Structure formats: structure tokens, C-alpha cells
Coordinates of C-alpha atoms and ligand atoms in Angstrom, one line a residue:
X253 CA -0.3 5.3 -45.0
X254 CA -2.4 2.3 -45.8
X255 CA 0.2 0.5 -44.2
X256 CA 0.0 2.5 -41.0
X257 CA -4.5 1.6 -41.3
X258 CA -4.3 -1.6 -42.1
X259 CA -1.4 -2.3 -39.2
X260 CA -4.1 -0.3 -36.2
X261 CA -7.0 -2.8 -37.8
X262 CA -5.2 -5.8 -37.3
X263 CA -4.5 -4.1 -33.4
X264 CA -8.0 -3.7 -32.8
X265 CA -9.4 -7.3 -34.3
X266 CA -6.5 -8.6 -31.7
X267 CA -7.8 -6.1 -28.9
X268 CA -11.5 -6.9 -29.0
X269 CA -13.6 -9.8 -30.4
X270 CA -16.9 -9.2 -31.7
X271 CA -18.8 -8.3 -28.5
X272 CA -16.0 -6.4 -27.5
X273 CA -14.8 -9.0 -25.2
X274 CA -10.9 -9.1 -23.9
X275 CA -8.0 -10.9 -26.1
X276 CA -7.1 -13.9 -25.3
X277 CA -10.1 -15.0 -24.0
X278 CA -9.0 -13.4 -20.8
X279 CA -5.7 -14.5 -20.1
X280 CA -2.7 -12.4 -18.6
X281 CA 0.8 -12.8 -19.5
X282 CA 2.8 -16.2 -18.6
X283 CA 5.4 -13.7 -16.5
X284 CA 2.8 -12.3 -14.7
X285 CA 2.9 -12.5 -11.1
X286 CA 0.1 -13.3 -8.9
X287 CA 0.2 -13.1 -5.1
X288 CA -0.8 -12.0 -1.9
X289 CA 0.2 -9.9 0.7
X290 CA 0.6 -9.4 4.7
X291 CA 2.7 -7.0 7.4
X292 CA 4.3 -8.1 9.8
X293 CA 2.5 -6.3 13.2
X294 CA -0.9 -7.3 11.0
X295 CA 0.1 -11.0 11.4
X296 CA 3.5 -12.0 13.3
X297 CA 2.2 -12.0 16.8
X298 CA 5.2 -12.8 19.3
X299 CA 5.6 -9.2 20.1
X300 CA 8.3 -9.7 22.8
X301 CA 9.6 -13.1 22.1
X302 CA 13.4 -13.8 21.1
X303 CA 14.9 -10.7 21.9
X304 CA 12.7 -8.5 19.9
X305 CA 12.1 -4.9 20.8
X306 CA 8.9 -3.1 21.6
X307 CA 7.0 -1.2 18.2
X308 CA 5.2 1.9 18.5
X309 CA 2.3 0.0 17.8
X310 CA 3.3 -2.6 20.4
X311 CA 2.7 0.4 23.2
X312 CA -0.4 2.2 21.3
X313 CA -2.2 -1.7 21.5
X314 CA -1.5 -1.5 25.2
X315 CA -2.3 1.9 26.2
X316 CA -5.2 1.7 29.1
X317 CA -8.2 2.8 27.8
X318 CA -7.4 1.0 24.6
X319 CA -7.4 3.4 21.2
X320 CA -8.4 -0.3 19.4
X321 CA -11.7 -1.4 18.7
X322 CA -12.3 -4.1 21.2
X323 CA -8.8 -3.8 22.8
X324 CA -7.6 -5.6 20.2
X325 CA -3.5 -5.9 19.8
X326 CA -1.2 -7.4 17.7
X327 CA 0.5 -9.5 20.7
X328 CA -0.6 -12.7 19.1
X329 CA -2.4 -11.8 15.6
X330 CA -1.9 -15.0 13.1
X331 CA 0.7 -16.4 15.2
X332 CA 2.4 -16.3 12.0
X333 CA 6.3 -16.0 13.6
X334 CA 5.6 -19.0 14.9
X335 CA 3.4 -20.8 12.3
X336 CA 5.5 -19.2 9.1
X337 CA 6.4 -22.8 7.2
X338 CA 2.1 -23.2 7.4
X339 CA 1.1 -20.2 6.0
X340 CA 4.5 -20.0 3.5
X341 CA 2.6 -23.5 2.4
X342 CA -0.9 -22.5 2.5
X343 CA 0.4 -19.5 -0.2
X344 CA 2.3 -21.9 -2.3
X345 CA -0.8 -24.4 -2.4
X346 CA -2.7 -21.1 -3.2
X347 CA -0.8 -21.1 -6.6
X348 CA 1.2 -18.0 -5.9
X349 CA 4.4 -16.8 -7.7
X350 CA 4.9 -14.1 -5.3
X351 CA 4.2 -13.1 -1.5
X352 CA 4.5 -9.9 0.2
X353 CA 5.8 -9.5 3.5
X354 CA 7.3 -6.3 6.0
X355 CA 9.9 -6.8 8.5
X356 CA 9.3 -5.8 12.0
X357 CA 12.1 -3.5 12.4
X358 CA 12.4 -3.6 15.8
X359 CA 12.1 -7.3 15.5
X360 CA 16.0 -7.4 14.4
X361 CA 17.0 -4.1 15.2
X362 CA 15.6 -4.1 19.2
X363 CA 16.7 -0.4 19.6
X364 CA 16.1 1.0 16.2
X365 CA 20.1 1.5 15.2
X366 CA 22.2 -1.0 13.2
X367 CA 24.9 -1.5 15.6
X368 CA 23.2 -4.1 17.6
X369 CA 21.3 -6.5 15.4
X370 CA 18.9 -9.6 17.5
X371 CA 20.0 -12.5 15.5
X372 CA 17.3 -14.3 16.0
X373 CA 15.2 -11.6 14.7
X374 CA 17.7 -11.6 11.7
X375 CA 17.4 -15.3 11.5
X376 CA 13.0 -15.3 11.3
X377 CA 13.7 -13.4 8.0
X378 CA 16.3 -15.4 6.5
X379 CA 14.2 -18.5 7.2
X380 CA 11.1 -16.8 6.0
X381 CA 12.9 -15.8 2.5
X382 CA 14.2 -19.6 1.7
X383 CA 11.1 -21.0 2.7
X384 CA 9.3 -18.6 -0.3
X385 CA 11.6 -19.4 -2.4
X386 CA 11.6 -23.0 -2.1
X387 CA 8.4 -22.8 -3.1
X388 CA 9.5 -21.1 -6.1
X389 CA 7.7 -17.9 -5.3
X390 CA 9.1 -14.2 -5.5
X391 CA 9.9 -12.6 -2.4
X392 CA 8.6 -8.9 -2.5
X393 CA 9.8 -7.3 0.6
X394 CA 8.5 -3.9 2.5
X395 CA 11.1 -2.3 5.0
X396 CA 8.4 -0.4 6.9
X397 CA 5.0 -1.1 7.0
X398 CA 4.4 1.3 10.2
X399 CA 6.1 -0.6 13.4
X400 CA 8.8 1.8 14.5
X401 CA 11.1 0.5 17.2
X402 CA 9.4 2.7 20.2
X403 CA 13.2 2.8 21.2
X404 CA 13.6 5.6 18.5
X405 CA 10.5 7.4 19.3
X406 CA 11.4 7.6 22.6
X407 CA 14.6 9.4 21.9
X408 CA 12.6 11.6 19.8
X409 CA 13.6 9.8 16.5
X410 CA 10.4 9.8 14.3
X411 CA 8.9 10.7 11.0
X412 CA 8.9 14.1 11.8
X413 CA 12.6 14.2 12.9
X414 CA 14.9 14.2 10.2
X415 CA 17.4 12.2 12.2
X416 CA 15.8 9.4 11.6
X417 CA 16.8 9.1 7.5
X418 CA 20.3 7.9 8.0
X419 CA 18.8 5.5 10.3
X420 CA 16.4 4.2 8.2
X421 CA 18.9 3.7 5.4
X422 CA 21.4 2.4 7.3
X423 CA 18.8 -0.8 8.9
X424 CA 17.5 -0.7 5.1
X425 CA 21.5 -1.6 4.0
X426 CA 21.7 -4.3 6.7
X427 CA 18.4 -5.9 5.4
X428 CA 19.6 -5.6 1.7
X429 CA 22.8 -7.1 2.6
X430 CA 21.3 -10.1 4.2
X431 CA 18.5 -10.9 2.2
X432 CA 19.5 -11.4 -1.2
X433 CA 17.0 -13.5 -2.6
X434 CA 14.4 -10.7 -2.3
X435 CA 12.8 -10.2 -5.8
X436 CA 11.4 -7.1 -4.8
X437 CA 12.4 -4.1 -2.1
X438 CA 10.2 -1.5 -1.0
X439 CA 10.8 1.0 1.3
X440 CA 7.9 2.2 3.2
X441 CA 4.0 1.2 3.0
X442 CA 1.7 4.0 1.9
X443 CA 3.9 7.2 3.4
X444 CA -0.3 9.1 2.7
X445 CA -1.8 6.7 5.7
X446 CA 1.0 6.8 7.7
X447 CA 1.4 10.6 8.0
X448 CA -2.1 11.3 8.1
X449 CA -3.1 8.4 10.6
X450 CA 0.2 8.5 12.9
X451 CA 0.9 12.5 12.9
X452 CA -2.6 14.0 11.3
X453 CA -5.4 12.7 13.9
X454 CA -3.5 10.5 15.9
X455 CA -5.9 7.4 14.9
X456 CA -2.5 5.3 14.3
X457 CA 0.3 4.9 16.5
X458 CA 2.1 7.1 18.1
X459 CA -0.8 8.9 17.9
X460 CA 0.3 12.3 17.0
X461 CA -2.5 14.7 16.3
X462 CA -1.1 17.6 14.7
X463 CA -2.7 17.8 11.5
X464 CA -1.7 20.3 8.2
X465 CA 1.8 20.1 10.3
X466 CA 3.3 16.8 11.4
X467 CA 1.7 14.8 8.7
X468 CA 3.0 17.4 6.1
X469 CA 6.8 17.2 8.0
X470 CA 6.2 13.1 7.8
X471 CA 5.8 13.1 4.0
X472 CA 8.7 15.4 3.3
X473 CA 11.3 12.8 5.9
X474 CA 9.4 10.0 4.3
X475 CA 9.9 10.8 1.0
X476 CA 13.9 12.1 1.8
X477 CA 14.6 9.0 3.6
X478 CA 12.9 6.9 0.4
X479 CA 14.8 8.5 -2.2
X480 CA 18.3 8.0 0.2
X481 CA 17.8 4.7 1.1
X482 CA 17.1 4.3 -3.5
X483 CA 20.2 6.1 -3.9
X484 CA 22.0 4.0 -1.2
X485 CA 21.0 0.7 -3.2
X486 CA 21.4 1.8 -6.3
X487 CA 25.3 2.7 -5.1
X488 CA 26.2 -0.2 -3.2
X489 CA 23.9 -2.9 -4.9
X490 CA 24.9 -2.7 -8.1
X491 CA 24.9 -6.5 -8.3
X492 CA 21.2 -6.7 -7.4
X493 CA 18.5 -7.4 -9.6
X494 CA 15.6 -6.4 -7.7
X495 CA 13.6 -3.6 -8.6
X496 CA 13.6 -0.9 -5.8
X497 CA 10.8 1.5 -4.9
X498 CA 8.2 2.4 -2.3
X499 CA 4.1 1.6 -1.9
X500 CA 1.7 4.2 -2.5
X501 CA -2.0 4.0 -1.8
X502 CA -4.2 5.3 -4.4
X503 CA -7.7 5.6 -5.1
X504 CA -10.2 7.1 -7.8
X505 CA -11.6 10.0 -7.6
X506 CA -14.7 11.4 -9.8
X507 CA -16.2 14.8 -9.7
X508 CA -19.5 14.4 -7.9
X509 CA -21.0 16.5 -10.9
X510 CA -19.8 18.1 -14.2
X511 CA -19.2 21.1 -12.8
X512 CA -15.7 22.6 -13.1
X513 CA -15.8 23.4 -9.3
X514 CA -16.5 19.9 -8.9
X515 CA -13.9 18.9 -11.2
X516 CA -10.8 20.7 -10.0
X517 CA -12.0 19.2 -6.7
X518 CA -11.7 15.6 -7.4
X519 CA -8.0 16.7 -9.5
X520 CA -6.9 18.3 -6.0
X521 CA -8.0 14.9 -4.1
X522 CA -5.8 13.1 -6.2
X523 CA -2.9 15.5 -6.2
X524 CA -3.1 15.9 -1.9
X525 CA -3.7 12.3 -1.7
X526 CA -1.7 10.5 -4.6
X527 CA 0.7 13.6 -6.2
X528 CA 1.7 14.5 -2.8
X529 CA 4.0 11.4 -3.5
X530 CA 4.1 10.2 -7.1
X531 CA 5.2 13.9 -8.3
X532 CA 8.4 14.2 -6.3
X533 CA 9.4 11.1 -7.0
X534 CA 9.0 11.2 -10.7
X535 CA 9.2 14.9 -10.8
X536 CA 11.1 16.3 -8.1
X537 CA 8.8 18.6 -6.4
X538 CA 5.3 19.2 -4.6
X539 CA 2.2 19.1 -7.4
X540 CA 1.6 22.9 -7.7
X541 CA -1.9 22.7 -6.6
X542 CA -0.8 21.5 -3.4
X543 CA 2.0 23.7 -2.9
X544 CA -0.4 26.6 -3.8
X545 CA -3.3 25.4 -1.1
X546 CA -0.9 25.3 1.8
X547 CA 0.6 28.2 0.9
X548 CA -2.3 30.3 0.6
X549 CA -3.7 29.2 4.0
X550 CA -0.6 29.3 5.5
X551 CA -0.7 33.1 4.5
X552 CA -3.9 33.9 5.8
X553 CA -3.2 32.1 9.0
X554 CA -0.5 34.9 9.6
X555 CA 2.8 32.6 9.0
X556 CA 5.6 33.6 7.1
X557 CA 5.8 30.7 5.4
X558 CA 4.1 27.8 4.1
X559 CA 3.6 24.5 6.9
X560 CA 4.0 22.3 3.8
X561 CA 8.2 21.7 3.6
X562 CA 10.1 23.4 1.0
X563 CA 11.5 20.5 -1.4
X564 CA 15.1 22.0 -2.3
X565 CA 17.2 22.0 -5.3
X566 CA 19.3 19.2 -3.3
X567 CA 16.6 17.3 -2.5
X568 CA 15.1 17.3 -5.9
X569 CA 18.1 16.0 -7.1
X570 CA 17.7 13.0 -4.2
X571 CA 13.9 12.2 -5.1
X572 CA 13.5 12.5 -9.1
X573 CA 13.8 9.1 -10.5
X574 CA 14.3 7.5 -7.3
X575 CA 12.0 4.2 -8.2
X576 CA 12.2 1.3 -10.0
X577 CA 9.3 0.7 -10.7
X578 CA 5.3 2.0 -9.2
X579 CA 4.1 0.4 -6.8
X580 CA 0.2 1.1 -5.4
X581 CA -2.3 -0.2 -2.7
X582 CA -5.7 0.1 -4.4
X583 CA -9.3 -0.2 -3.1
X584 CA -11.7 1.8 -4.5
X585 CA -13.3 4.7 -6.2
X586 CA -14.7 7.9 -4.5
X587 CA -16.8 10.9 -5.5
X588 CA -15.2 14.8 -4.6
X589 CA -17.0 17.7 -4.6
X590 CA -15.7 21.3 -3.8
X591 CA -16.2 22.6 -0.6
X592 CA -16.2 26.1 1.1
X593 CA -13.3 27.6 2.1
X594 CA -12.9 27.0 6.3
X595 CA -12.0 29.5 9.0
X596 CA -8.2 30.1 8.9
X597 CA -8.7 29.7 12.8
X598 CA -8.6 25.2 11.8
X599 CA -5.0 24.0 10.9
X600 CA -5.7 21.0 9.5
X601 CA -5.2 18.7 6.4
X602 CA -9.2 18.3 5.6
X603 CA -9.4 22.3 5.1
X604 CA -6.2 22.8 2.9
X605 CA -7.7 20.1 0.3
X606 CA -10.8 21.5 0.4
X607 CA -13.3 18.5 -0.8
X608 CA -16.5 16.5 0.5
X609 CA -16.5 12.5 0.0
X610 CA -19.5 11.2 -1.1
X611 CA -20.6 7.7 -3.2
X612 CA -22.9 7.3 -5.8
X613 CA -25.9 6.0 -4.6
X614 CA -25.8 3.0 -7.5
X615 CA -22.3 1.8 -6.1
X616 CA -21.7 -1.5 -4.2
X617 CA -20.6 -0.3 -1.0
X618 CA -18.4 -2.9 1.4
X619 CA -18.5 -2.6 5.2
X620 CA -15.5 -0.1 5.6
X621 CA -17.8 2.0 3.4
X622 CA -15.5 1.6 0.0
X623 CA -17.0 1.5 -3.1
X624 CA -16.6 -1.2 -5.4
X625 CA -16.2 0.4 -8.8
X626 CA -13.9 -1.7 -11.2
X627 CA -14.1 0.6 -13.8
X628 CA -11.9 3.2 -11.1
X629 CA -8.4 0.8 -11.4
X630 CA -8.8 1.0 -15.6
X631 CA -9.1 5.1 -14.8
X632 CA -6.3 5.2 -12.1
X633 CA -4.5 2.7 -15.0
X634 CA -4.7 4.8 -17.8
X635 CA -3.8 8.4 -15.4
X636 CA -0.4 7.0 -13.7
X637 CA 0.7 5.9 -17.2
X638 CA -0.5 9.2 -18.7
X639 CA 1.7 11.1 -15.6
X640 CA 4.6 9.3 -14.8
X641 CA 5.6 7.6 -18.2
X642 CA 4.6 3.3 -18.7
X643 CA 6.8 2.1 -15.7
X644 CA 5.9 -1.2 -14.8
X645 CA 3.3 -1.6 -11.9
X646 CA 2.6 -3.4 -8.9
X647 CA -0.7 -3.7 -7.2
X648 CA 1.1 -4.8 -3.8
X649 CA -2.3 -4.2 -2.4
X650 CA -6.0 -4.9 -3.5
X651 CA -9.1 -6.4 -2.1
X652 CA -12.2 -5.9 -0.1
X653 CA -13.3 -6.8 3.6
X654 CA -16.4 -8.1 5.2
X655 CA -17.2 -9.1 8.4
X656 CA -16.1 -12.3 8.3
X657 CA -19.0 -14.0 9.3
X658 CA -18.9 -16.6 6.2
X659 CA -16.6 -18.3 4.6
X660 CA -19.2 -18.2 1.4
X661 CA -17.5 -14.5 0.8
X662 CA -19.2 -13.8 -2.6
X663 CA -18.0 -10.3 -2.2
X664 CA -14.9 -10.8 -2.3
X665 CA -14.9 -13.0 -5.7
X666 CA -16.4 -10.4 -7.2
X667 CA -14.7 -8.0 -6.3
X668 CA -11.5 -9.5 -7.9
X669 CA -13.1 -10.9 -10.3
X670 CA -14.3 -7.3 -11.2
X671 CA -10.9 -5.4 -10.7
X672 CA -8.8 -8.0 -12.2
X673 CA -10.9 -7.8 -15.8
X674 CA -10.1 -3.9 -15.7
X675 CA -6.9 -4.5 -15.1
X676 CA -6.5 -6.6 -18.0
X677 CA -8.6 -4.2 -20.3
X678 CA -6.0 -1.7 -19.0
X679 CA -3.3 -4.0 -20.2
X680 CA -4.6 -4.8 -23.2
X681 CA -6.7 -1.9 -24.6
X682 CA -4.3 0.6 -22.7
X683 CA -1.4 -0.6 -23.3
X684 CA -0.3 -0.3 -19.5
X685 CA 2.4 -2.1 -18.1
X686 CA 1.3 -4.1 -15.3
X687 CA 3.1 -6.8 -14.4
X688 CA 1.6 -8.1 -10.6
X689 CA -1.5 -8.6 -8.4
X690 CA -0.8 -8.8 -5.2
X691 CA -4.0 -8.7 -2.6
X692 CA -4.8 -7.9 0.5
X693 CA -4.8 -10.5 2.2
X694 CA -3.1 -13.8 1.8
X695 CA -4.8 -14.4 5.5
X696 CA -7.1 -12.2 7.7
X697 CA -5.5 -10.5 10.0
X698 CA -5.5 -7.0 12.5
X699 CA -7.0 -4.2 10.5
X700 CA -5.0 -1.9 12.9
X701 CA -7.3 0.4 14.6
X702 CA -10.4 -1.0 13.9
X703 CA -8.9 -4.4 15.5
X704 CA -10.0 -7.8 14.3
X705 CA -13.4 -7.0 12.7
X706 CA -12.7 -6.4 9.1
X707 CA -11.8 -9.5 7.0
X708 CA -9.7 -9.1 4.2
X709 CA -8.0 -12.2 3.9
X710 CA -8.5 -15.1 1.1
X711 CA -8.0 -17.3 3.7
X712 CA -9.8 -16.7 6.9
X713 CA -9.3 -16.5 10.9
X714 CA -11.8 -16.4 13.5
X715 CA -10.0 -14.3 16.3
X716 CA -12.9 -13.8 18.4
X717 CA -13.7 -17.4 18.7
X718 CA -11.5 -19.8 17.8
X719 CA -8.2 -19.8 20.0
X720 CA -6.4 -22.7 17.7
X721 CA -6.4 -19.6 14.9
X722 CA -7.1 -22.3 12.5
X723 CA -6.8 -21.2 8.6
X724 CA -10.3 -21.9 6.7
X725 CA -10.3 -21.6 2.8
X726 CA -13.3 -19.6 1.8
X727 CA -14.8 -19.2 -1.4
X728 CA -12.6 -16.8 -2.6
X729 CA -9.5 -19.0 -1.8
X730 CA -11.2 -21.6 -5.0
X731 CA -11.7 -18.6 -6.9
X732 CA -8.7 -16.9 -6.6
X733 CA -6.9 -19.9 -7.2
X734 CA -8.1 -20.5 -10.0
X735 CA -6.7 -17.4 -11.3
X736 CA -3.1 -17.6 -10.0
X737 CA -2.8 -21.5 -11.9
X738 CA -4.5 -20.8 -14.7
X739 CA -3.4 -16.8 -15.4
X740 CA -7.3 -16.5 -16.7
X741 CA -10.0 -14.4 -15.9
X742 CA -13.4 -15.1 -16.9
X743 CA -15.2 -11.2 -17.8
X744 CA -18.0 -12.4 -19.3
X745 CA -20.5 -11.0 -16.7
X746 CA -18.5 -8.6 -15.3
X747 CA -20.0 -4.8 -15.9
Ligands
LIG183 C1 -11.4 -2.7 27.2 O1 -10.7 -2.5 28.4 C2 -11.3 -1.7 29.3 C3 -10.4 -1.5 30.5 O2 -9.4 -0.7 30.1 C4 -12.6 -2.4 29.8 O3 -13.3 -1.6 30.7 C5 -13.4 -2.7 28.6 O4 -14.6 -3.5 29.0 C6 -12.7 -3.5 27.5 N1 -13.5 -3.6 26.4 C7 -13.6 -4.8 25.7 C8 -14.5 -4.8 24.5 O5 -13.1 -5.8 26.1
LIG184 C1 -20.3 14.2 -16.8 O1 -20.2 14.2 -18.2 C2 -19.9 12.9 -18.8 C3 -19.6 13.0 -20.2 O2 -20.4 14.0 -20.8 C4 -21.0 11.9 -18.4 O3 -20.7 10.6 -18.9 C5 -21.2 11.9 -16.9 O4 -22.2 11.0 -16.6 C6 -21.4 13.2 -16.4 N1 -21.3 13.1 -14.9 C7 -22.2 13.6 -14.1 C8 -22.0 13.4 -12.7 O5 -23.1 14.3 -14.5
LIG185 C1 -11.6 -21.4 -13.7 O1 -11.7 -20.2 -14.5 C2 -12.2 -20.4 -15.8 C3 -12.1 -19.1 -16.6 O2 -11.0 -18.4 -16.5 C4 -13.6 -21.0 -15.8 O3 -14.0 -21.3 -17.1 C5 -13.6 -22.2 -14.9 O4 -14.9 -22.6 -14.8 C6 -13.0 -22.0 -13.6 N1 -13.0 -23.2 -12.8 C7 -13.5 -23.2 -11.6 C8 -13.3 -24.6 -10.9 O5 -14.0 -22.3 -11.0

């Protein structure tokens, strides 16, 4: 027994110093990876050079009138297909030990299917992958970050088709087998955005509007075709070191008061928006309070059964424990409150969860009208380890945008400089296993819809005016590398 007190007091004199300020005077592990990420329609540009096919974003960009603010399309972006061994560079000098990438599948598969590969396509990736490695930095590798070859879609192939899983696994196989140097696969970028954006309200290419349907069908072939193309590696990869898994976006969410309306309603937001995925995966089923909303409007809509897919005993069996590791896209915190029940005469997503958004008042707000809340990643932390046991995680994604207007981006160093002490208190206090940071952006670059006026990049682009896309380092590009050589946060004045 006194062994056991005196053992938890020397833990907390290593956890905290006298003002209760991190171990270590701030510094993360000497493993830990630090990096940054992209996509490739975001950045590549080149959109029908070299044999590559057309994207389903490659037609949404060009529909006449435009769904993109300003027009904007992704025909040139960065330039980056062409420019790659600059930017590859420009990381490396960063200080990275990792970058984050997405392969255009339509770029080496020009009709979608694995029988006739663009070699030239094939070859961009191969090139890419040596050239991040001979700057000693780990490849982490997304197989779909939302370009679909239009080829598919146009033979009715799409996340709502569950044709499209063996196809999926079988370009995923061809990518595995010629990239071997990846450090780090996953399948498909935030499956949540996708469905909702692509199938729920159309916003995001194709532009499928059938929400509390489509979107719900997406995530079911999403998830199936994740947990096929796991069970496909882990079978015919056994050589392989990386870690295998798939990128989901999550965010806080805080009751908007203490009531235990209020309360259930921010639990819901996180189970619709974050459970929806994380629980079949790790558990092998829907989270019940989803299952039960759907359901129950479904009934009262007059259907025989629910528009959310049934997850079978088979595919339960497919999904549990198909990851390697977590991996999430993280931006910010948000406030739910419960809302009234709406008219069973709506289908759509927004009435089966049921919640109002709101901020605080007292929080930072950035110009896509996310909070900046550091204490939310410690919370989010502390809940993923709570549900799904101490996997290690990945923040492929993190960061903040402005409008670009200055390369003196103050915002953006605090905001890291903010999320990246929680993070550590998470590691250190918590006791959760995080082993990378990788934010968004290593470059600015096409926020999709919204087109080119959001900058999220530590490294910045002026599309509008400067036609020689010339990389600028802003303030953030000192800061953050200052992070990435010397593994060390400064939280001194960070609240
Ligand atoms: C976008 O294109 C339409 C033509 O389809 C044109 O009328 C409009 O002025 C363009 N908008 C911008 C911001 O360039
Ligand atoms: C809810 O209760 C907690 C703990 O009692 C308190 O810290 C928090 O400020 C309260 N939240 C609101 C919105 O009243
Ligand atoms: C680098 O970060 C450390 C704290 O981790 C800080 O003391 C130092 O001033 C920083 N250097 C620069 C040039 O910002």
C-alpha cells in the first residue's frame, strides 16, 4: 500500500511542476512524428495531363453556372504534379518526419478499374514516395480523399452502389503493391464529409442531394469497402509494416447548458457525427442512439424499415477491428443544444440528429466560423481513449484558415501553439497514446467548394494574384518549425 502512494507521488511530481506546468519542459517524444498534410485534387493541378482520367470533382469544377465560389477549379491548384521535387523540399526544409498525401485515383486508374493502369500516373506516385523518403520523411498515404474517376460514376459505380467495394479494393491492392515504402495507408478521408457533402446536400461533387438516404447508404459502402480493403491487406500484406486504417473527422461537442436535454444532445452530435464511424469499426455495429433516431423517424414517416442500413452479422464480422491504428482530422469545438422534433414530412440528416450549433460567445472564432477551443482536442483525447481502448493516434489533420491576406498569420501560431500544448497534456497527464501531428496544410491550397479563399496552409499561395504560384513562408512556417526540429512546445502562456 505505501508502495502503491508513494509510486502515484513520484507520477504526479513527474506530471506537473510547481505551477502545474507540462513535464519535460514541454517536449514530445523523440519518435514522434511531426508533419503536414495535402490531397491530391486540393493541390496537383494537371487535371488532364499524361493520360489521366477525368474526377468527379474534375466535372463538378466545370459545370456552367459554377457550384465553386468564384468558379474556382482544381485544373491547375499548386501546380504541385508538376512542381512535386519543390514542395517535397520545401517540407523537408520545414523539418518534417512525415508528409501526407492522396492519390488521384483516376490519375492511374483513368477508368476507375484495375485492368488498365496509366503508367505515368503510376510513375508520379512512385517518384513522389522516393523523393519523401530521401528526405528521410515517412510517407502516410490516403487512397481516397474524394476524387472518384467520373468514369465509374458514370456507369453508376458510386458510394451508394455497393459495386463499387471490390473495386476499391482491388485499385487499393495495386497501390499497396507498388508503393512499398508507404509508412502509413489509409483508406478513405473523413467517409462523415464525404457522405454528407457529396450525397446529403449535394455541396461536394457529384452533387447528390438526397439527404437521411444517400449519405446514410455512403457510410454503410464506405465503411464495408474500408474494412474489405483492411482485411485484404492484412491477408496478402503480411510482410508490411505499415499501420492500416481510415481518417475520421472529429470535433468537440459541449452541451450549450447543463441541462440533460442539452446534454444527450451534444452525446448524439458526437455519436451521428463521430460514432457513426468509430463504433462499427471498433465495435461492429451502428451506436444505438443512432440506430434508434433513424429508426423512429423512419417509423413515423410510414416506412417499413429504417433508411439507415442494417449492419449484418457478416458485416460485423468485416468491420470490428478493422484498423490499425485512429486516425482523426480535428478543428474545433462546438456547442449542441436539443432541438424540437421536425415534421416527419423533411427526410433529412439535420432532423434525425436533432441538435442546434451554436458557439460561446467568449470563443475565438476563425473565418469558416470554427471555434478555437484547445481545451476541446484534451476532451476529444481523453473520450476516443475512454471508447475505443489506447490505440495509437494520428492527427492526419489539424489547423485553422484565414483569409490569407498576410503572411504575419498570428492565428495560425496560436492556434497550434494552443492545440499542440493539449495535446501534450493529453499525453502526459492522460496517458493517451498519440504519436503524430499532421496539419492542414503543408501549402494553401483549394478549400473545395468554397474555392481558393480560405488559407490553411503553413506555407502560402496567392491564387488570385500571383500567376508564378510562388511559395511564401509565413509566420507560422518559423513557428511551426521550430516545433518539428526541436519536438518542444512552449505552454507557458497558453490558457
Ligand atoms: C463565373 O462564371 C459565370 C459564367 O458561367 C460568369 O457569369 C461569372 O461572372 C463568373 N464569376 C466569376 C467570379 O468569375
Ligand atoms: C456545467 O457544469 C459544469 C460543472 O458543474 C460547469 O463547469 C459548467 O460551466 C456548466 N456549464 C454550463 C453551460 O452551465
Ligand atoms: C523555439 O521554441 C522554444 C520553446 O520550445 C522557444 O524557447 C524559442 O524561443 C523558440 N525559438 C524561436 C526562434 O522561436
Amino acid at each position: 500500500m505505501q508502495q502503491t502512494i508513494a509510486f502515484v507521488l513520484v507520477l504526479l511530481q513527474f506530471a506537473f511542476n510547481a505551477d502545474g506546468a507540462l513535464k519535460n519542459n514541454g517536449q514530445f517524444p523523440r519518435n514522434f512524428l511531426f508533419g503536414a498534410a495535402t490531397a491530391s485534387y486540393q493541390i496537383e493541378g494537371a487535371w488532364n495531363e499524361d493520360g489521366k482520367g477525368q474526377s468527379t470533382w474534375d466535372e463538378f469544377t466545370h459545370r456552367i453556372p459554377s457550384p465553386v465560389t468564384n468558379n474556382d477549379t482544381g485544373d491547375i491548384a499548386c501546380d504541385h504534379y508538376h512542381r512535386y521535387k519543390e514542395d517535397i523540399k520545401m517540407a523537408a526544409d520545414l523539418g518534417l518526419q512525415a508528409y501526407r498525401f492522396s492519390i488521384s485515383w483516376p490519375r492511374v486508374l483513368p477508368n476507375g478499374y484495375a485492368d488498365t493502369i496509366n503508367e505515368k500516373g503510376m510513375q508520379f506516385y512512385k517518384d513522389l514516395v522516393d523523393e519523401i523518403v530521401k528526405y528521410g520523411m515517412v510517407p502516410v498515404c490516403t487512397l481516397f480523399h474524394w476524387d472518384l474517376p467520373l468514369k465509374l460514376y458514370e456507369n453508376g459505380i458510386d458510394w451508394r452502389n455497393e459495386k463499387i467495394i471490390d473495386i476499391f479494393v482491388a485499385y487499393s491492392r495495386l497501390m499497396i503493391q507498388n508503393l512499398p515504402k508507404v509508412g502509413y495507408w489509409s483508406t478513405i478521408n473523413e467517409p462523415r464529409v464525404h457522405c454528407l457533402r457529396s450525397y446529403g446536400d449535394g455541396k461536394h461533387a457529384p452533387g447528390i442531394a438526397e439527404s437521411g438516404i444517400a449519405d446514410y447508404q455512403c457510410s454503410y459502402v464506405i465503411l464495408k469497402a474500408h474494412a474489405k480493403a483492411y482485411r485484404m491487406y492484412k491477408k496478402e500484406f503480411p510482410h508490411y509494416k505499415a499501420p492500416f486504417g481510415i481518417v475520421i473527422d472529429c470535433q468537440w461537442y459541449v452541451p450549450a447548458t447543463n441541462s440533460s436535454e442539452d446534454i444527450a444532445a451534444a452525446e448524439r452530435y458526437y455519436e451521428f457525427e463521430c460514432g457513426m464511424y468509430f463504433h462499427p469499426i471498433s465495435k461492429g455495429d451502428w451506436p444505438d442512439i443512432v440506430k434508434k433516431r433513424i429508426a423512429h423517424r423512419s417509423q413515423l414517416e410510414g416506412r417499413s424499415s429504417s433508411r439507415l442500413p442494417q449492419i449484418t452479422p457478416e458485416d460485423i464480422r468485416l468491420m470490428k477491428g478493422a484498423q490499425d491504428y485512429i486516425a482523426i482530422n480535428h478543428y474545433f469545438t462546438i456547442m449542441a443544444a436539443n432541438a424540437e422534433e421536425a415534421s416527419y414530412d423533411e427526410i433529412n440528416y439535420k432532423h434525425d440528429v436533432r441538435v442546434n450549433l451554436l458557439n460561446d460567445p467568449s470563443w475565438k472564432i476563425s473565418v469558416l466560423g470554427w471555434a478555437i477551443c484547445p481545451f476541446g482536442v484534451r476532451e476529444l483525447l481523453k473520450h476516443l481513449k475512454e471508447q475505443y481502448g489506447n490505440e495509437p493516434i494520428i492527427f492526419a489533420e489539424i489547423g485553422v484558415a484565414d483569409d490569407g491576406t498576410s503572411l504575419k498569420d498570428d492565428i495560425r501560431t496560436e492556434y497550434y501553439q494552443g492545440y499542440f500544448c493539449y495535446i501534450l497534456e493529453a499525453m502526459q497527464i492522460d496517458d493517451v497514446n498519440v504519436v503524430a501531428i499532421i496539419p492542414w496544410s503543408l501549402m494553401d491550397n483549394l478549400e473545395w467548394a468554397k474555392g481558393y479563399i480560405y488559407h490553411f496552409g503553413l506555407i502560402g499561395i496567392d491564387f488570385y494574384n500571383d500567376p508564378t504560384l510562388t511559395r511564401r513562408l509565413k509566420d507560422s512556417t518559423y513557428f511551426y518549425r521550430n516545433v518539428t526540429t526541436t519536438k518542444r512546445i512552449n505552454c507557458d502562456n497558453v490558457k
